[in-house]
Amino acid sequence: MTPDDLLAPLDLAFWNIESPEHPMHLGALGVFSALSPTAGAHAADLLAARAAGVPGLRMRIRDVWQPPVFGGAVREPDPDFDPLRHVRLHPPAADFQAEAGRLMERPLERGRPPWEAHVLPAREGGRFAVLFKFHHALADGLRALTLAAAVLDPMDLPAPRPRPAEPARPLLPDVRRLPELLRGALSDVGRALDIGASVAVHTLARQSTAALTAGPTGTRRTAGVVLDLDDVHRVRKVVGGTVNDVLIAVVAGALRRWLDERGDGSDGVAPRALIPVSKRRPRTAHPQGNRLSGYLMRLPVDDPDPLGRLAAVRTAMDRNKDAGPGRGAGAVALLADHVPALGHRLGGPLVSQAARLWFDILVTSVPLPGVGLKLGGNPLGEVYPYAPLARGQSLAVAISTYRGHVHFGLVADAEAVPDLDRFARALSEEVETLITACGS
């Protein structure tokens, strides 16, 4: 066992906060055009054959109960790896999203490499879908994208820049470097205290709505929305800011519309949104695992003016960017580095229950390559990312941009949000509202 085999603290946190009712896996539903009636079955065969040659997909996670990492875990090759246990061909489906919701409910098997690929042929033919599931301890969004791309058709992309070779790191520090390590540790502690204080303040100032909270039912419902990226750019060019600012404002406006339509009311509602920020460089090779921080912001759901909501989002995001992803309450994921392995093991259940006190809704973006993706020659037309749903929360929003379109992947507690399709419709309507407000 070497230090590079060990799960990083944040990976270990994701591994330990999981429960049967709240599995910690990411998902992505890709919808492909089928060039033949047997395209789905052929795709399943291809996925299984290619998975056998991807080292990252052969890695399982094993708990470690020995010093100096007592209570930690390691990634290691599974000696009994069989891709047919991970790639499954299902009967033809009438509704890809309904099937995806059912499959997202099921936790991944922890004794095997924690990923699955489910191939769903369409009942009417002409299409098939693949639902990829990756445990968050195995991969963050960018790493999951890399693993999924490895089993799709080869792409003609520039090779990633190699990292300089690093000497093997000992499990225990060199005593000659203790002064340097002490200074770094004091700096890290100061940053951790700053983050912790921000979390405490934001928790006390929390204001939410019952519609965004749920008991641990373990049920899942998914939905997908496709928007034209040109429409988003039309709004951005008029009001300024970034595409991400516009998309977050769309989520805020859709929440307002959805709450009003279901009779919950949006007056005084300003839920806390966690906006994850990846610290991984997409074009640079990097060890597996999570490289995440985040921003925390209050969504201006209570503002009736769509342009006012967008302006509030821009201001909040600019403030977060000025502070950087290493400070503030949204960077709470970085606190995982200051918790020993056994602390993650014992405190996982408490942390999972505390998520509802820290933020109300997750809004995350997953980057995709600009080139068209294929599987067995069948082109990928739509891709809906899915985020894990934290305990006590009823809705998570993930966004990807692909081939001129924005895809929203929505995951909800099925009992708490039986009207997820209504929220999905509100996202499309909010874009039209912004376009009208901009006079475009």
PDB file of C-alpha atoms in Angstrom, residues 156-291:
ATOM      1  CA  ASP A 156      -9.352  12.369 -32.250  1.00  0.00           C
ATOM      2  CA  LEU A 157      -8.349  14.673 -29.377  1.00  0.00           C
ATOM      3  CA  PRO A 158      -4.979  16.120 -28.351  1.00  0.00           C
ATOM      4  CA  ALA A 159      -3.221  14.013 -25.752  1.00  0.00           C
ATOM      5  CA  PRO A 160      -3.330  15.407 -22.208  1.00  0.00           C
ATOM      6  CA  ARG A 161      -0.213  17.155 -20.998  1.00  0.00           C
ATOM      7  CA  PRO A 162       1.773  14.690 -18.889  1.00  0.00           C
ATOM      8  CA  ARG A 163       2.557  15.611 -15.323  1.00  0.00           C
ATOM      9  CA  PRO A 164       6.208  15.627 -14.273  1.00  0.00           C
ATOM     10  CA  ALA A 165       7.287  12.439 -12.561  1.00  0.00           C
ATOM     11  CA  GLU A 166       7.061  12.686  -8.782  1.00  0.00           C
ATOM     12  CA  PRO A 167       9.058  10.627  -6.314  1.00  0.00           C
ATOM     13  CA  ALA A 168       7.090   8.157  -4.223  1.00  0.00           C
ATOM     14  CA  ARG A 169       5.796   9.833  -1.073  1.00  0.00           C
ATOM     15  CA  PRO A 170       6.356   8.108   2.274  1.00  0.00           C
ATOM     16  CA  LEU A 171       3.395   7.440   4.525  1.00  0.00           C
ATOM     17  CA  LEU A 172       5.109   9.430   7.320  1.00  0.00           C
ATOM     18  CA  PRO A 173       6.708  12.890   6.827  1.00  0.00           C
ATOM     19  CA  ASP A 174      10.445  13.505   6.725  1.00  0.00           C
ATOM     20  CA  VAL A 175      11.385  15.060  10.099  1.00  0.00           C
ATOM     21  CA  ARG A 176      13.772  17.469   8.307  1.00  0.00           C
ATOM     22  CA  ARG A 177      10.746  19.114   6.667  1.00  0.00           C
ATOM     23  CA  LEU A 178       8.760  19.552   9.874  1.00  0.00           C
ATOM     24  CA  PRO A 179       9.214  23.379  10.101  1.00  0.00           C
ATOM     25  CA  GLU A 180       7.988  23.784   6.526  1.00  0.00           C
ATOM     26  CA  LEU A 181       5.124  21.361   7.107  1.00  0.00           C
ATOM     27  CA  LEU A 182       4.188  23.173  10.319  1.00  0.00           C
ATOM     28  CA  ARG A 183       3.941  26.516   8.549  1.00  0.00           C
ATOM     29  CA  GLY A 184       1.759  24.954   5.856  1.00  0.00           C
ATOM     30  CA  ALA A 185      -0.383  23.258   8.454  1.00  0.00           C
ATOM     31  CA  LEU A 186      -0.937  26.545  10.336  1.00  0.00           C
ATOM     32  CA  SER A 187      -1.943  28.232   7.089  1.00  0.00           C
ATOM     33  CA  ASP A 188      -4.331  25.386   6.301  1.00  0.00           C
ATOM     34  CA  VAL A 189      -5.827  25.561   9.802  1.00  0.00           C
ATOM     35  CA  GLY A 190      -6.412  29.291   9.418  1.00  0.00           C
ATOM     36  CA  ARG A 191      -8.171  28.729   6.120  1.00  0.00           C
ATOM     37  CA  ALA A 192     -10.210  25.902   7.660  1.00  0.00           C
ATOM     38  CA  LEU A 193     -11.313  28.152  10.537  1.00  0.00           C
ATOM     39  CA  ASP A 194     -12.374  30.811   8.038  1.00  0.00           C
ATOM     40  CA  ILE A 195     -14.439  28.274   6.088  1.00  0.00           C
ATOM     41  CA  GLY A 196     -15.933  26.835   9.280  1.00  0.00           C
ATOM     42  CA  ALA A 197     -16.961  30.262  10.533  1.00  0.00           C
ATOM     43  CA  SER A 198     -18.606  31.040   7.189  1.00  0.00           C
ATOM     44  CA  VAL A 199     -20.504  27.751   7.305  1.00  0.00           C
ATOM     45  CA  ALA A 200     -21.770  28.546  10.804  1.00  0.00           C
ATOM     46  CA  VAL A 201     -22.944  32.027   9.781  1.00  0.00           C
ATOM     47  CA  HIS A 202     -24.694  30.779   6.651  1.00  0.00           C
ATOM     48  CA  THR A 203     -26.354  27.956   8.580  1.00  0.00           C
ATOM     49  CA  LEU A 204     -27.788  30.398  11.129  1.00  0.00           C
ATOM     50  CA  ALA A 205     -28.965  32.724   8.355  1.00  0.00           C
ATOM     51  CA  ARG A 206     -30.560  29.889   6.439  1.00  0.00           C
ATOM     52  CA  GLN A 207     -33.968  30.423   4.826  1.00  0.00           C
ATOM     53  CA  SER A 208     -35.570  27.664   2.796  1.00  0.00           C
ATOM     54  CA  THR A 209     -38.883  26.114   1.839  1.00  0.00           C
ATOM     55  CA  ALA A 210     -40.456  22.791   2.722  1.00  0.00           C
ATOM     56  CA  ALA A 211     -40.626  21.937  -0.997  1.00  0.00           C
ATOM     57  CA  LEU A 212     -36.831  21.502  -1.071  1.00  0.00           C
ATOM     58  CA  THR A 213     -36.602  19.228   1.961  1.00  0.00           C
ATOM     59  CA  ALA A 214     -37.488  15.567   2.224  1.00  0.00           C
ATOM     60  CA  GLY A 215     -37.278  12.604   4.544  1.00  0.00           C
ATOM     61  CA  PRO A 216     -35.028   9.651   3.663  1.00  0.00           C
ATOM     62  CA  THR A 217     -37.508   7.833   1.396  1.00  0.00           C
ATOM     63  CA  GLY A 218     -34.819   6.449  -0.930  1.00  0.00           C
ATOM     64  CA  THR A 219     -37.071   6.937  -3.969  1.00  0.00           C
ATOM     65  CA  ARG A 220     -35.828   8.714  -7.083  1.00  0.00           C
ATOM     66  CA  ARG A 221     -37.390  10.419 -10.052  1.00  0.00           C
ATOM     67  CA  THR A 222     -35.438  11.948 -12.939  1.00  0.00           C
ATOM     68  CA  ALA A 223     -36.301  14.356 -15.732  1.00  0.00           C
ATOM     69  CA  GLY A 224     -34.436  16.024 -18.573  1.00  0.00           C
ATOM     70  CA  VAL A 225     -34.739  19.413 -20.278  1.00  0.00           C
ATOM     71  CA  VAL A 226     -33.019  20.564 -23.483  1.00  0.00           C
ATOM     72  CA  LEU A 227     -32.498  24.256 -24.214  1.00  0.00           C
ATOM     73  CA  ASP A 228     -30.974  25.948 -27.247  1.00  0.00           C
ATOM     74  CA  LEU A 229     -27.583  27.377 -26.276  1.00  0.00           C
ATOM     75  CA  ASP A 230     -28.125  30.248 -28.727  1.00  0.00           C
ATOM     76  CA  ASP A 231     -31.094  31.391 -26.609  1.00  0.00           C
ATOM     77  CA  VAL A 232     -28.867  31.503 -23.537  1.00  0.00           C
ATOM     78  CA  HIS A 233     -26.247  33.499 -25.439  1.00  0.00           C
ATOM     79  CA  ARG A 234     -28.925  35.966 -26.590  1.00  0.00           C
ATOM     80  CA  VAL A 235     -29.686  36.768 -22.975  1.00  0.00           C
ATOM     81  CA  ARG A 236     -26.017  36.894 -21.977  1.00  0.00           C
ATOM     82  CA  LYS A 237     -25.119  39.300 -24.770  1.00  0.00           C
ATOM     83  CA  VAL A 238     -27.807  41.744 -23.619  1.00  0.00           C
ATOM     84  CA  VAL A 239     -27.214  41.646 -19.846  1.00  0.00           C
ATOM     85  CA  GLY A 240     -23.567  40.541 -19.641  1.00  0.00           C
ATOM     86  CA  GLY A 241     -22.111  37.972 -17.294  1.00  0.00           C
ATOM     87  CA  THR A 242     -21.453  34.355 -18.155  1.00  0.00           C
ATOM     88  CA  VAL A 243     -23.491  31.488 -19.552  1.00  0.00           C
ATOM     89  CA  ASN A 244     -23.352  29.912 -16.088  1.00  0.00           C
ATOM     90  CA  ASP A 245     -24.835  33.082 -14.541  1.00  0.00           C
ATOM     91  CA  VAL A 246     -27.768  32.893 -16.945  1.00  0.00           C
ATOM     92  CA  LEU A 247     -28.340  29.189 -16.282  1.00  0.00           C
ATOM     93  CA  ILE A 248     -28.315  29.666 -12.494  1.00  0.00           C
ATOM     94  CA  ALA A 249     -30.812  32.518 -12.910  1.00  0.00           C
ATOM     95  CA  VAL A 250     -32.967  30.187 -15.026  1.00  0.00           C
ATOM     96  CA  VAL A 251     -32.979  27.700 -12.127  1.00  0.00           C
ATOM     97  CA  ALA A 252     -33.983  30.474  -9.689  1.00  0.00           C
ATOM     98  CA  GLY A 253     -36.811  31.646 -11.930  1.00  0.00           C
ATOM     99  CA  ALA A 254     -38.027  28.100 -12.547  1.00  0.00           C
ATOM    100  CA  LEU A 255     -38.112  27.457  -8.788  1.00  0.00           C
ATOM    101  CA  ARG A 256     -40.228  30.576  -8.308  1.00  0.00           C
ATOM    102  CA  ARG A 257     -42.628  29.539 -11.078  1.00  0.00           C
ATOM    103  CA  TRP A 258     -42.810  25.956  -9.782  1.00  0.00           C
ATOM    104  CA  LEU A 259     -43.453  26.956  -6.147  1.00  0.00           C
ATOM    105  CA  ASP A 260     -46.189  29.390  -7.152  1.00  0.00           C
ATOM    106  CA  GLU A 261     -47.876  26.844  -9.442  1.00  0.00           C
ATOM    107  CA  ARG A 262     -47.962  24.144  -6.753  1.00  0.00           C
ATOM    108  CA  GLY A 263     -49.350  26.615  -4.196  1.00  0.00           C
ATOM    109  CA  ASP A 264     -46.310  26.752  -1.914  1.00  0.00           C
ATOM    110  CA  GLY A 265     -45.606  30.404  -2.654  1.00  0.00           C
ATOM    111  CA  SER A 266     -42.245  32.046  -3.368  1.00  0.00           C
ATOM    112  CA  ASP A 267     -42.494  35.184  -1.224  1.00  0.00           C
ATOM    113  CA  GLY A 268     -39.547  35.400   1.146  1.00  0.00           C
ATOM    114  CA  VAL A 269     -37.968  32.240  -0.304  1.00  0.00           C
ATOM    115  CA  ALA A 270     -34.233  32.466  -0.993  1.00  0.00           C
ATOM    116  CA  PRO A 271     -32.786  28.948  -0.809  1.00  0.00           C
ATOM    117  CA  ARG A 272     -29.073  28.294  -0.463  1.00  0.00           C
ATOM    118  CA  ALA A 273     -27.555  26.783  -3.599  1.00  0.00           C
ATOM    119  CA  LEU A 274     -24.248  24.920  -3.572  1.00  0.00           C
ATOM    120  CA  ILE A 275     -22.355  25.493  -6.823  1.00  0.00           C
ATOM    121  CA  PRO A 276     -19.491  22.924  -7.005  1.00  0.00           C
ATOM    122  CA  VAL A 277     -16.211  24.138  -8.477  1.00  0.00           C
ATOM    123  CA  SER A 278     -13.762  21.645  -9.954  1.00  0.00           C
ATOM    124  CA  LYS A 279     -10.091  22.188  -9.136  1.00  0.00           C
ATOM    125  CA  ARG A 280      -9.068  19.613 -11.742  1.00  0.00           C
ATOM    126  CA  ARG A 281      -7.562  20.767 -15.022  1.00  0.00           C
ATOM    127  CA  PRO A 282      -9.517  19.071 -17.845  1.00  0.00           C
ATOM    128  CA  ARG A 283      -6.574  18.753 -20.278  1.00  0.00           C
ATOM    129  CA  THR A 284      -4.023  17.663 -17.696  1.00  0.00           C
ATOM    130  CA  ALA A 285      -3.565  14.083 -16.546  1.00  0.00           C
ATOM    131  CA  HIS A 286      -4.301  13.816 -12.850  1.00  0.00           C
ATOM    132  CA  PRO A 287      -4.703  11.044 -10.314  1.00  0.00           C
ATOM    133  CA  GLN A 288      -8.186   9.664  -9.852  1.00  0.00           C
ATOM    134  CA  GLY A 289     -10.438  11.001  -7.125  1.00  0.00           C
ATOM    135  CA  ASN A 290     -12.244  14.234  -6.321  1.00  0.00           C
ATOM    136  CA  ARG A 291     -10.789  17.712  -6.758  1.00  0.00           C
TER     137      ARG A 291
END
